[in-house]
Coordinates of C-alpha atoms and ligand atoms in Angstrom, one line a residue:
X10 CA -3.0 -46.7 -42.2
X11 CA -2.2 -44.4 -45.0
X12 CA -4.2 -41.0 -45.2
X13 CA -6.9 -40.4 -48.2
X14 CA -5.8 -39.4 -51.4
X15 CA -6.1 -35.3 -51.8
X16 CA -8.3 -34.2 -54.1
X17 CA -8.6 -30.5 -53.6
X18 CA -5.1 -28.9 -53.5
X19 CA -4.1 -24.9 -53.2
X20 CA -0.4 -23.6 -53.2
X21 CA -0.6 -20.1 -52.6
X22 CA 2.9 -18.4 -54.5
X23 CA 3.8 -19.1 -58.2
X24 CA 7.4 -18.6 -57.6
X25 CA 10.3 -20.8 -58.2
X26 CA 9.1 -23.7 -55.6
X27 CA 5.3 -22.8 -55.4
X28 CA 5.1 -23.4 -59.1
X29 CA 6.0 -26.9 -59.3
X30 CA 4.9 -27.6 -56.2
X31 CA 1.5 -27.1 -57.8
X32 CA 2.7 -29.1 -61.0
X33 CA 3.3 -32.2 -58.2
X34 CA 0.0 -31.8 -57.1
X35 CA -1.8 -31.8 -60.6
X36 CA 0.5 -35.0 -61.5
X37 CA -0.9 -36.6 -58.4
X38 CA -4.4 -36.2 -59.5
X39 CA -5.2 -33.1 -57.5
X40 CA -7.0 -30.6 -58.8
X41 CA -4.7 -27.8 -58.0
X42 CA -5.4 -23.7 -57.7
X43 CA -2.7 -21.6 -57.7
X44 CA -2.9 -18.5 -56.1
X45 CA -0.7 -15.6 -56.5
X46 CA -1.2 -11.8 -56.2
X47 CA 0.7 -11.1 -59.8
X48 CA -0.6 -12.0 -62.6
X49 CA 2.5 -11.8 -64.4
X50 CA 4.0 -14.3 -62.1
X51 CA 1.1 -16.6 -62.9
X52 CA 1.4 -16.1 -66.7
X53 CA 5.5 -17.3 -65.7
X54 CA 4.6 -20.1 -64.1
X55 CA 2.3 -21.6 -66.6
X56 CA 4.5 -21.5 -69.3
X57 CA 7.4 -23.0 -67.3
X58 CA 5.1 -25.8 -65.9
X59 CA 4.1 -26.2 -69.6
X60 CA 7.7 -26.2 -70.9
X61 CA 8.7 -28.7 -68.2
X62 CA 5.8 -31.3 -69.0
X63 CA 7.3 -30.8 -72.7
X64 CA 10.3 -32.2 -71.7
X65 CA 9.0 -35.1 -69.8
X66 CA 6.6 -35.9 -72.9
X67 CA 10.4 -35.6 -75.2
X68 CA 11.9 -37.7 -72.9
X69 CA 9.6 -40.4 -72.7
X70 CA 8.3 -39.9 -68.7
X71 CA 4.8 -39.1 -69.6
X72 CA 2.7 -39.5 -72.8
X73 CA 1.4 -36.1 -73.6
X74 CA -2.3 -37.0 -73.3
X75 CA -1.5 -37.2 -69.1
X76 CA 0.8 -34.4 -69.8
X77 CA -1.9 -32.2 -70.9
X78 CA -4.3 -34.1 -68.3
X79 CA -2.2 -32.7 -65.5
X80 CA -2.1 -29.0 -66.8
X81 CA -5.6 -29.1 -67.2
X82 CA -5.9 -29.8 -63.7
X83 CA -4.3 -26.3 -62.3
X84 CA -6.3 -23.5 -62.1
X85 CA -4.6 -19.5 -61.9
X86 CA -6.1 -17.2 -60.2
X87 CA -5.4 -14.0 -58.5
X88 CA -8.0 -14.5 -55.6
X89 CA -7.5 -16.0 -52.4
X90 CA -10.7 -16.6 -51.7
X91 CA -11.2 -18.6 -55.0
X92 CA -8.4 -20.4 -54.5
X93 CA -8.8 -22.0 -51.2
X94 CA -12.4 -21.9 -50.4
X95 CA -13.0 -25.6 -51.4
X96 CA -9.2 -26.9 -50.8
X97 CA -8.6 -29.9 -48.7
X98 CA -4.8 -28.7 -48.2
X99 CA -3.1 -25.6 -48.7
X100 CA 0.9 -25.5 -49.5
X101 CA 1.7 -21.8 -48.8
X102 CA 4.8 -20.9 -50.7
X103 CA 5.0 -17.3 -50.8
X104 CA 8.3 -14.8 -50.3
X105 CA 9.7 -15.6 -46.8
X106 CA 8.5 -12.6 -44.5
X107 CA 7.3 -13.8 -41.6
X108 CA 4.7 -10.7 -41.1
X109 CA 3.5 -11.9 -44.8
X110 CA 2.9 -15.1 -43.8
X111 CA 1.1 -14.9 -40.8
X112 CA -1.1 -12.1 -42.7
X113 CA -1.7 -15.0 -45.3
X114 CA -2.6 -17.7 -42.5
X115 CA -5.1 -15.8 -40.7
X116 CA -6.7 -14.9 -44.0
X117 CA -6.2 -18.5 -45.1
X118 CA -7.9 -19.8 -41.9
X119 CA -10.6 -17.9 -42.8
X120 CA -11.2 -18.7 -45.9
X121 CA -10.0 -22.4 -46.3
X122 CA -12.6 -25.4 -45.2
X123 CA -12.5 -25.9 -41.6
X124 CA -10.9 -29.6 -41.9
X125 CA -8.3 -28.3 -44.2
X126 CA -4.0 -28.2 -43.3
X127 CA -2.3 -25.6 -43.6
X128 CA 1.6 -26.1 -44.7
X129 CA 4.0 -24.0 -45.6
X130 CA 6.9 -24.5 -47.6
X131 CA 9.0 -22.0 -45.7
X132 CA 12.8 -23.6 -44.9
X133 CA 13.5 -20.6 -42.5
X134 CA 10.1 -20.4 -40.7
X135 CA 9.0 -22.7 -38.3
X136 CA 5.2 -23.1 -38.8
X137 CA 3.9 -23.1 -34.6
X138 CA 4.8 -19.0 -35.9
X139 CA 2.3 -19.2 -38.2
X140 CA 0.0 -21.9 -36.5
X141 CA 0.1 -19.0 -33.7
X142 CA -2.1 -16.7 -36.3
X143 CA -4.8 -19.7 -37.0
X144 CA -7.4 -21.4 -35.1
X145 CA -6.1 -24.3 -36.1
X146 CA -2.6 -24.7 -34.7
X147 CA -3.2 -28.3 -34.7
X148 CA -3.5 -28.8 -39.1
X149 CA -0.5 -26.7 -39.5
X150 CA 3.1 -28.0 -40.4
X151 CA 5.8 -27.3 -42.4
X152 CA 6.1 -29.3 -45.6
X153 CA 9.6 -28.0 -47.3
X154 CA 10.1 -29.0 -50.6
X155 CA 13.5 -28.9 -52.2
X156 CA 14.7 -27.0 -55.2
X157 CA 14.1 -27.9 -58.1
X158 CA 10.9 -29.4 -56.8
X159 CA 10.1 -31.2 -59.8
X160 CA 13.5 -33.3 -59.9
X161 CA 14.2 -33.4 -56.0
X162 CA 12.4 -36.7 -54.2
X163 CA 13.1 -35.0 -50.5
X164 CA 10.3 -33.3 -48.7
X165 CA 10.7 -32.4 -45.3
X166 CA 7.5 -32.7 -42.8
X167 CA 7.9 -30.8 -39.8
X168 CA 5.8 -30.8 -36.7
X169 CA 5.5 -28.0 -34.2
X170 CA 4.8 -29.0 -30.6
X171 CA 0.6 -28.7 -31.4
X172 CA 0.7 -30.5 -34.9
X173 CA -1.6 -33.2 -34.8
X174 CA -0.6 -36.6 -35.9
X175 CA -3.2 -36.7 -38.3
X176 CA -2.0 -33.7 -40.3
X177 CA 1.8 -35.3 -39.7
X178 CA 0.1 -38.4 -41.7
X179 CA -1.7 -36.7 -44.0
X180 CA 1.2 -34.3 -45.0
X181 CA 3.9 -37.2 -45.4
X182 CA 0.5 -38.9 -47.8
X183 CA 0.2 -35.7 -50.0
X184 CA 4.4 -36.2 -50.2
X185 CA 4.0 -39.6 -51.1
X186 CA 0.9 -39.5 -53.5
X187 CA 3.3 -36.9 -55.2
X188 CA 5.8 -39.4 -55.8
X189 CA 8.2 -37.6 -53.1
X190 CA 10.2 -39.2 -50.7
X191 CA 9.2 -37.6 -47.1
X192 CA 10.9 -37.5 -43.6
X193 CA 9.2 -36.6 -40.2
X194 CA 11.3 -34.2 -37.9
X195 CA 9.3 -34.4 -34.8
X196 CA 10.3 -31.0 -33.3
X197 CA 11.0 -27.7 -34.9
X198 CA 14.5 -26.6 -35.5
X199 CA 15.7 -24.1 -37.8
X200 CA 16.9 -25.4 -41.0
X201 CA 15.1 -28.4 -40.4
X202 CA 17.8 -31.5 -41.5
X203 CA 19.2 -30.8 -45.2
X204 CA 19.6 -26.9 -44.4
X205 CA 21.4 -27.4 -41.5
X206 CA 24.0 -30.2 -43.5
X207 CA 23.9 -27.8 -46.3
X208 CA 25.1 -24.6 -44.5
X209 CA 27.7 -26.4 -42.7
X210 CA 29.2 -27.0 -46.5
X211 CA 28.4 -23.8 -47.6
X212 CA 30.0 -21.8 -44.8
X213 CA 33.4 -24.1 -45.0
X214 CA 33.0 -23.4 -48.8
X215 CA 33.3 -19.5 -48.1
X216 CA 36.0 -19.9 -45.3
X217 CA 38.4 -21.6 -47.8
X218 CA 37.7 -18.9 -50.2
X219 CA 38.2 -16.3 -48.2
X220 CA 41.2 -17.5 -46.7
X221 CA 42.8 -17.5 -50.1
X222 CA 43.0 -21.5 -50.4
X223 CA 41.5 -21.9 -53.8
X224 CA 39.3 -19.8 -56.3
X225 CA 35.2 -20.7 -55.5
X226 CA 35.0 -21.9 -59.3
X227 CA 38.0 -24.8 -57.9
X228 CA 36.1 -25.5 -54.6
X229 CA 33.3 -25.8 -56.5
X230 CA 34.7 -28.5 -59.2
X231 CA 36.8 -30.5 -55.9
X232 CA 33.3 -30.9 -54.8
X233 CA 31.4 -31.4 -57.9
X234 CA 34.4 -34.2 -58.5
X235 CA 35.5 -35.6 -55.0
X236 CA 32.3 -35.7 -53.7
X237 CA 30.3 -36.1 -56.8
X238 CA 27.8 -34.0 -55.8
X239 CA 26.0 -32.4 -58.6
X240 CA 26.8 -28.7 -57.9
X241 CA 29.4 -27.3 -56.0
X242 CA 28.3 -25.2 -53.3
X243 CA 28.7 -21.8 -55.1
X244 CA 27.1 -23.3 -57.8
X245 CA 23.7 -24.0 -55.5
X246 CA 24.2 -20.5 -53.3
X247 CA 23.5 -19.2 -56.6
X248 CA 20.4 -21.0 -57.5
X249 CA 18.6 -20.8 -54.4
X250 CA 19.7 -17.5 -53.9
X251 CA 22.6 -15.6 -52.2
X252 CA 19.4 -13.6 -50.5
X253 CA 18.5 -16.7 -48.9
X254 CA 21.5 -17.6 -47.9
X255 CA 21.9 -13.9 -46.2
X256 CA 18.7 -14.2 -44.4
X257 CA 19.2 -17.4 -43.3
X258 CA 22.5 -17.0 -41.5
X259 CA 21.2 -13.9 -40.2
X260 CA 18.2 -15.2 -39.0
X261 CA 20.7 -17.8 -37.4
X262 CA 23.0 -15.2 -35.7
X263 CA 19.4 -13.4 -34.2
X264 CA 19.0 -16.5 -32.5
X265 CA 21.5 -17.9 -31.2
X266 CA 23.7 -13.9 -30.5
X267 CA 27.0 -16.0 -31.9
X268 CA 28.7 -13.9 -34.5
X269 CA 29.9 -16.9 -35.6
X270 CA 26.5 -17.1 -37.4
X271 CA 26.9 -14.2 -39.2
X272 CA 26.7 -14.4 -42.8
X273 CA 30.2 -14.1 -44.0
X274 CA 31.7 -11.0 -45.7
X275 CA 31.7 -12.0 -48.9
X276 CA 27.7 -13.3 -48.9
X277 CA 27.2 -9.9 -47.3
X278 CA 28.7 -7.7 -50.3
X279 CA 27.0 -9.8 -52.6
X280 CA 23.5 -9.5 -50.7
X281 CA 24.5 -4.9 -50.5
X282 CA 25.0 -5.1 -54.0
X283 CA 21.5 -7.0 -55.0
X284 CA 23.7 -10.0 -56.6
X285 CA 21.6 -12.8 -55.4
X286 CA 22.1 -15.2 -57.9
X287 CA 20.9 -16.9 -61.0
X288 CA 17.6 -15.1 -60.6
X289 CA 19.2 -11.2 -60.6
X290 CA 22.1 -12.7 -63.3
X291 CA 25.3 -12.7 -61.1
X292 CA 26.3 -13.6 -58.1
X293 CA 29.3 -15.8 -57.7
X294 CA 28.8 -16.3 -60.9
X295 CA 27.3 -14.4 -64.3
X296 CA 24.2 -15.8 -66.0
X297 CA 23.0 -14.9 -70.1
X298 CA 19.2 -13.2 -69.4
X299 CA 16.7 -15.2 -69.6
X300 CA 15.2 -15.6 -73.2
X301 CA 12.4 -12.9 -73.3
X302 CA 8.5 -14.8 -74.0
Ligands
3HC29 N1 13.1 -27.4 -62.9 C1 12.7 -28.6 -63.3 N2 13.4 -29.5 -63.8 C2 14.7 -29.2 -64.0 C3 15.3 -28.0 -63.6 C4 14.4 -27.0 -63.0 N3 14.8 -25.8 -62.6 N4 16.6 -28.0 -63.9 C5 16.9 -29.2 -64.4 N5 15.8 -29.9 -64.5 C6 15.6 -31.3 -65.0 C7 15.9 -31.3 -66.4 O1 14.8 -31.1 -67.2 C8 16.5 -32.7 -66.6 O2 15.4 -33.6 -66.7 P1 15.5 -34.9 -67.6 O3 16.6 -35.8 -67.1 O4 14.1 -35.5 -67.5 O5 15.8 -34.4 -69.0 C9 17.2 -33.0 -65.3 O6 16.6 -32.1 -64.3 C10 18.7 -32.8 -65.4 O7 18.9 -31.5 -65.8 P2 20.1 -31.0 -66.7 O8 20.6 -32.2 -67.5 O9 19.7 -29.8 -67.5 O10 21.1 -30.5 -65.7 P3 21.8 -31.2 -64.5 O11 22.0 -32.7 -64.8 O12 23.0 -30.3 -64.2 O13 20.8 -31.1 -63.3 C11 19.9 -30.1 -61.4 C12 20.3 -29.9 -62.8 C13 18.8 -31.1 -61.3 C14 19.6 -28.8 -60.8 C15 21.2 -30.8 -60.6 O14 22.3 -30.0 -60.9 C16 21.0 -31.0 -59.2 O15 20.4 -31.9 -58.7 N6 21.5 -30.0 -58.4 C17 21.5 -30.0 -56.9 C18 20.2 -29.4 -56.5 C19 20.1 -29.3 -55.0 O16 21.0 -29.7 -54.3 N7 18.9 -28.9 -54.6 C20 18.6 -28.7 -53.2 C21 18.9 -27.3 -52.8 S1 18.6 -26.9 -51.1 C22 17.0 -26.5 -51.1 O17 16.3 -26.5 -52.1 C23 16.5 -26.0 -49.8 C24 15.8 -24.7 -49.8 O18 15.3 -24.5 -48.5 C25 16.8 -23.6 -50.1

């Protein structure tokens, strides 16, 4: 039997996934607080959600009376409290520090009604650490959403050994009524399914460029072309982050103690030198600023 509808929804972080996570939501028919603790990044995230339903209205995927239907159902606010107080599921999707987050799930457990789930959107925490700093171990999961949120069907639902298999439903429903595509891992393992797949292309990627083979800008384009993905994996390092990519291979080598883990030399000097990516304007490779607002 397929879980209610959501009604009430709260994703706590603005950022890059947290913002059109919330912009799912509000398509779904949720009504949708956002929570974040800038205001700036708030301001950020309303004009891109608005410049995104632009496009959709432009390109025929929504007429722009549900456009404008669907932003008027998020709400920005600075305030936990406000946020979640009446939300029937919260999506936390905040910077990934574990101390952070399981500062933001006991306040969250407070706060949020007691039937409520918890997710999180983390791709490098598993959530029974953050289930561990609620009440409610049981309504916790992780629900990790792919990047760019908006465009990527995928959602990930993962259950720690106390996850209930009513939240399990409900989480895969909230994917679904968002028009996602979900899959259930049963049991928690870091990097989940796609990460795991991902990092194994990545980390041959860098090995063949450090070895000399071929330029990153080639591997990227043999794989753009022979594999016909739609970015090569230096391409995607540097939209999710090269800071990611540090901290998840090193979170990979505190593990498992294989220095095979370890990020490789390359990611490293990259990470040193505060190059993470599109979002600092180089990493592997060099991006134009972003218009100024
Ligand atoms: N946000 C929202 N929509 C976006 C977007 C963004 N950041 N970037 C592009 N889009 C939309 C465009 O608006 C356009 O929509 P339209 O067809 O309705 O006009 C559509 O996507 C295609 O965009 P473009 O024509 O500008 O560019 P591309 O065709 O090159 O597509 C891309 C861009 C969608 C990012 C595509 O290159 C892609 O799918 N890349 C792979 C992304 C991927 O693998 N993501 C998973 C990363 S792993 C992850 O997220 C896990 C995490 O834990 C790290």
């Amino acid at each position: 039997m397929e879980p209610e509808a959501v009604r009430r929804l709260c994703v706590v972080g603005a950022g890059t996934m947290g913002h059109q996570i919330a912009m799912l939501g509000a398509l779904a028919g949720c009504a949708t607080a956002v929570v974040d603790v800038s205001a700036e990044a708030l301001e950020r995230a309303q004009s891109s959600n608005r410049a995104h339903m632009a496009r959709w209205v432009q390109r025929g995927r929504l007429t722009e009376a549900d456009a404008e239907r669907a932003l008027g159902r998020l709400r920005w606010t600075t305030s936990l409290e406000d946020g979640a107080r009446d939300a029937e599921f919260v999506i936390e999707a905040v910077i990934e520090r574990l101390d952070d987050k399981r500062a933001l799930f006991t306040r969250l457990d407070r706060i949020a009604p007691a039937p409520a789930i918890l997710a999180t959107n983390s791709s490098t925490i598993r959530s029974s650490l953050l289930a561990a700093a609620t009440a409610r171990p049981g309504q916790v999961c992780n629900m990790h959403f792919f990047n760019p949120p908006l465009v990527m069907e995928l959602v990930e639902v993962v259950m720690h050994p106390e996850t209930g298999e009513a939240t399990a439903a409900a989480a895969m429903g909230l994917a679904r009524q968002m028009g996602r595509t979900p899959v259930l891992l049963r049991r928690e393992i870091s990097g989940f399914v796609v990460n795991r797949i991902l990092a194994a292309i990545m980390d041959e990627a860098v090995r063949l460029y450090e070895a000399g083979i071929a330029s990153f800008e080639d591997i990227d384009v043999a794989v753009k072309k022979g594999l016909r993905h739609p970015m090569g994996p230096f391409e995607l390092m540097d939209m999710n982050g090269i800071d990611i990519a540090y901290h998840v291979r090193m979170q990979r080598f505190g593990e498992t103690g294989d220095p095979a883990q370890r990020p490789a030399r390359s990611i490293v000097e990259r990470y040193e030198r505060g190059d993470y990516g599109r979002k600092t304007g180089r990493g592997w490779y060099t991006y134009p600023p972003p218009p100024s607002s």
